[in-house]
Amino acid sequence: MAMMDATKSAWLIPFIRPLRPVFAEVLAMSFFVNVIALAVPVFSLQVYDRVIGHQGYSTLQGLIIGMLIVLAFDFILRQARSRILQTIALRIDVQVGREIFRKFISLPLQTLESRTSHQWQALFRDVDMVRNTLSGASAVLICDIPFAVMFLGLILAIAAPVAWVLAIVLPAFMFVAWRSAGALAEANRNERGSSMNRDNLIAEMIAGRSTIKALALDRSMGPMWEDLHASNIANAIARGAKTDFYQNVGASLTMITTITMTSVGALAIITQNMTMGALIAANMLSGRLLGPLNQLVSQWRTFTGFRQSVERLGEAFALTSERLEAEVRLGRPKGEIVAERVVFSYAPDLAPVIDNVSVVLKPGGIHIFVGRNGSGKSTIIKLLMGLYQPQSGRVLLDGADIAQFTRGELATWIGYVPQDCVLFAGSVRDNIAYRMPGATDEQVIKAATAAGVHHFIIDLPDGYATDIGEAGRRLSGGQRQRIAIARALVGDPVILVLDEPSSSLDRQAEHELRATLTELAKNHTVIMVTHSPVLLTAADDLVALDRGKVALAGPSKEILPRLFGQAPPPKETPAKDSTAKGSDTKDAESKNVVAPPTAPPAPPSPPPAKAPSAAAPGAPQPAASPPTPTPKPVPLAARPVTRPAPPQSSQLPTPKPVPLAAKPVARPAPSAAPPQSPQPPTPKSVPPAARPVTRPAPSAAAPPAAKPQAPQAPRPSARLVPGPVTRLAAATTPPPPPPAVGPVPRPAAAQRPQPGPRPSTAAPGPGPSSNDAYASLVAQLTRSNFAPTSRPSPTPPTSAAMETAVKAGYSGNSPLELPSSANLFSDGDGIVRPTPTTKQKP
């Protein structure tokens, strides 16, 4: 058997040293067993030489009685030896299994992620290999080999003429055993590697069985499985062929030895140099001598596997564990986390994933990391939790290096919800209480209530005792995620870290989670990675990462408008009407209505005095178009749509809101004006949007100057285009080609403009501040339009417009490439809120 690496097998000595007295007992029993084994050849010698030749019946009876007693002792000794070997193996199995499990859970996360799951599972199979080797036939063989010399000495004593045959055959057996060692070791490694590859594919197929079924991936996975299985079978056949070859060589050597000894012994009997009994006894003793050597060849695969298992376990025990005892004893920390010039890479030859990042997260509040996929968000939060150790820099918890604390202490202070929530087989209560095995029912219910899952749990058939199945597969993704949040809240941790906590939540649950986190942030430090606009509005601080570096960082009131491409408007922007600002402005922004900023006025009534260009009361607010060569967006209300003609009536229904397209048209005079002539009926072919085109002229008896109403602001610089639908067209811009005709969704009630807004006579004031812009943005992100209501889908901005808007809002020099609003801040229904705008020209 090849020698094991001393450095890799030294770990086994502490487990074997306490068992040395037991091993001494096993060796003593093996000695007596092998001595008793000599009784059978001696019995044959006496029968052939004395009983047969002299007809000694009494001698034969005595020999038989003696052999029965000896065989009884032999049976008892063999049974005792087997029991002791099994006890030794089980004790080593228990101790090694416990230590390898402790070693596994004490390894850093980066080390655990450096190997596949089946490589770690193989370590526990290696423990089984050690146990089986120490308790099976291999252990008995090891105990019997040292006593082979005793059989060779007895052969020399009773049959010296045939002893030289064994002297020649024994070196041949040793050479075969030595040659088989290297060949079988390589074959075992190849078979083990192919078996692990096949098992990895099986595990992936089992984990993704729903995807395989849904997409019929078995057509692609089948050939892969067949190739890996065929490779494993080929390696197994190659290993079996080598094993059979060396076993057959050993069997052939055994038969050659027997034939040679018998032939030489016959010649010695003829020359009267040896008796017949001595020849029979020599053949029996040669079998006892060559038997262990022949078994050594056949058991070489077991010894090779044992050696490889011991070396792999030694490599695992040599890995560096996390800190087991803390150097600094702190009470409950406040929750301040500081990263100082942190640099981290997953491998020395790879580029840094986190490159010189420095952030300060004050106690309390909600701190959110945002950025593109692969920008290092999940990595930075694992560094802040102490799961990863940076190559340079450090992470401080309340001023102390986080590397000084044990994993148990950090897990008590920090609750973590990973991006891929993993539950375990068992009940709901067990999964919530896994973080604190001694948690009481009150603590479990408190955590579930804080996570918003208490009512869901009590609605289950067995409540908190409901079995959720393997990995929680009996629950939906959102339910598993909420239970994982409850698990993180058990024990009231100081810091709560969440990685995409709303990825599997619906809109209602997302708003509930936002309220929960806002409440928790009063007494906890909440660190989160999310792309959800709902959760972003709850942030106190935002950190935007780009390619492992901090691109933007600061209070959310300053960072959030930049992320959405909405910088505060310039100071020159005149103040809007206070009444129309609450309804019409939001409708105009949500519908992306773009009107020309200036154009010659065209008042419908005398005097034809030229007035400054301003928005009419109730009209949508003009938004500046991005300075790009792309065509200007067309208002949704101005798109030509064929609508059914309304029922003919003498007047419009009062509860119906005025259509957005009709807002630029002057409304009829109020009741205080003199009565006007009746309006002629509208033809059926003219849609409602075109009704203002055929409005009647004002009554001649009542000139416009005599109207007792406040002076109206001039209409916007737009003209009415005759056609099936009234649409706004710039005087200097040709109308774009009409889009495809289709039904127009009716706006939601909350977004419909209220008819008849009264104009404001307040003087223009300065533009809104950044706080006003942030408050407006938060209101848009958290207003009720997140609920699944029927509303028109606004036209998403083009990528060029979004890029221009982001650049306009971000004044730094960092090469930040934030994701577009369509993929970063979309609600999942194709609607982007809020609509990115750009700065207006003064």
XYZ file of N, CA and C in Angstrom, residues 368-371 498-502 527-533 535-536 824:
57
model
N -29.751 52.387 1.017
C -30.019 51.539 -0.155
C -28.862 51.662 -1.136
N -28.430 50.496 -1.654
C -27.433 50.426 -2.716
C -28.154 50.131 -4.022
N -27.847 50.907 -5.056
C -28.437 50.708 -6.370
C -27.319 50.648 -7.394
N -27.647 50.199 -8.574
C -26.678 50.099 -9.655
C -27.082 49.039 -10.645
N -31.012 43.383 3.599
C -31.935 42.747 2.664
C -31.405 42.916 1.254
N -31.325 41.819 0.529
C -30.870 41.820 -0.854
C -32.064 41.516 -1.752
N -32.556 42.536 -2.442
C -33.737 42.436 -3.306
C -34.904 41.792 -2.556
N -35.372 42.413 -1.474
C -36.412 41.754 -0.676
C -37.784 41.731 -1.331
N -37.989 42.521 -2.399
C -39.320 42.580 -3.022
C -39.349 41.916 -4.386
N -30.131 48.106 5.786
C -29.278 48.175 4.592
C -29.930 47.289 3.543
N -30.088 47.843 2.346
C -30.901 47.127 1.360
C -30.331 47.334 -0.033
N -30.507 46.323 -0.849
C -30.255 46.396 -2.294
C -31.587 46.188 -2.982
N -31.990 47.141 -3.789
C -33.287 47.033 -4.446
C -33.312 47.890 -5.688
N -34.203 47.518 -6.612
C -34.514 48.316 -7.794
C -35.957 48.794 -7.762
N -36.646 48.530 -6.679
C -38.060 48.852 -6.594
C -38.249 50.343 -6.350
N -39.006 51.060 -7.198
C -39.264 52.483 -6.933
C -40.014 52.703 -5.634
N -39.716 50.997 -2.770
C -38.771 50.945 -1.662
C -37.737 52.049 -1.743
N -37.433 52.515 -2.946
C -36.464 53.602 -3.078
C -36.961 54.875 -2.424
N -34.921 49.683 -14.895
C -34.529 49.834 -13.502
C -35.682 50.239 -12.619
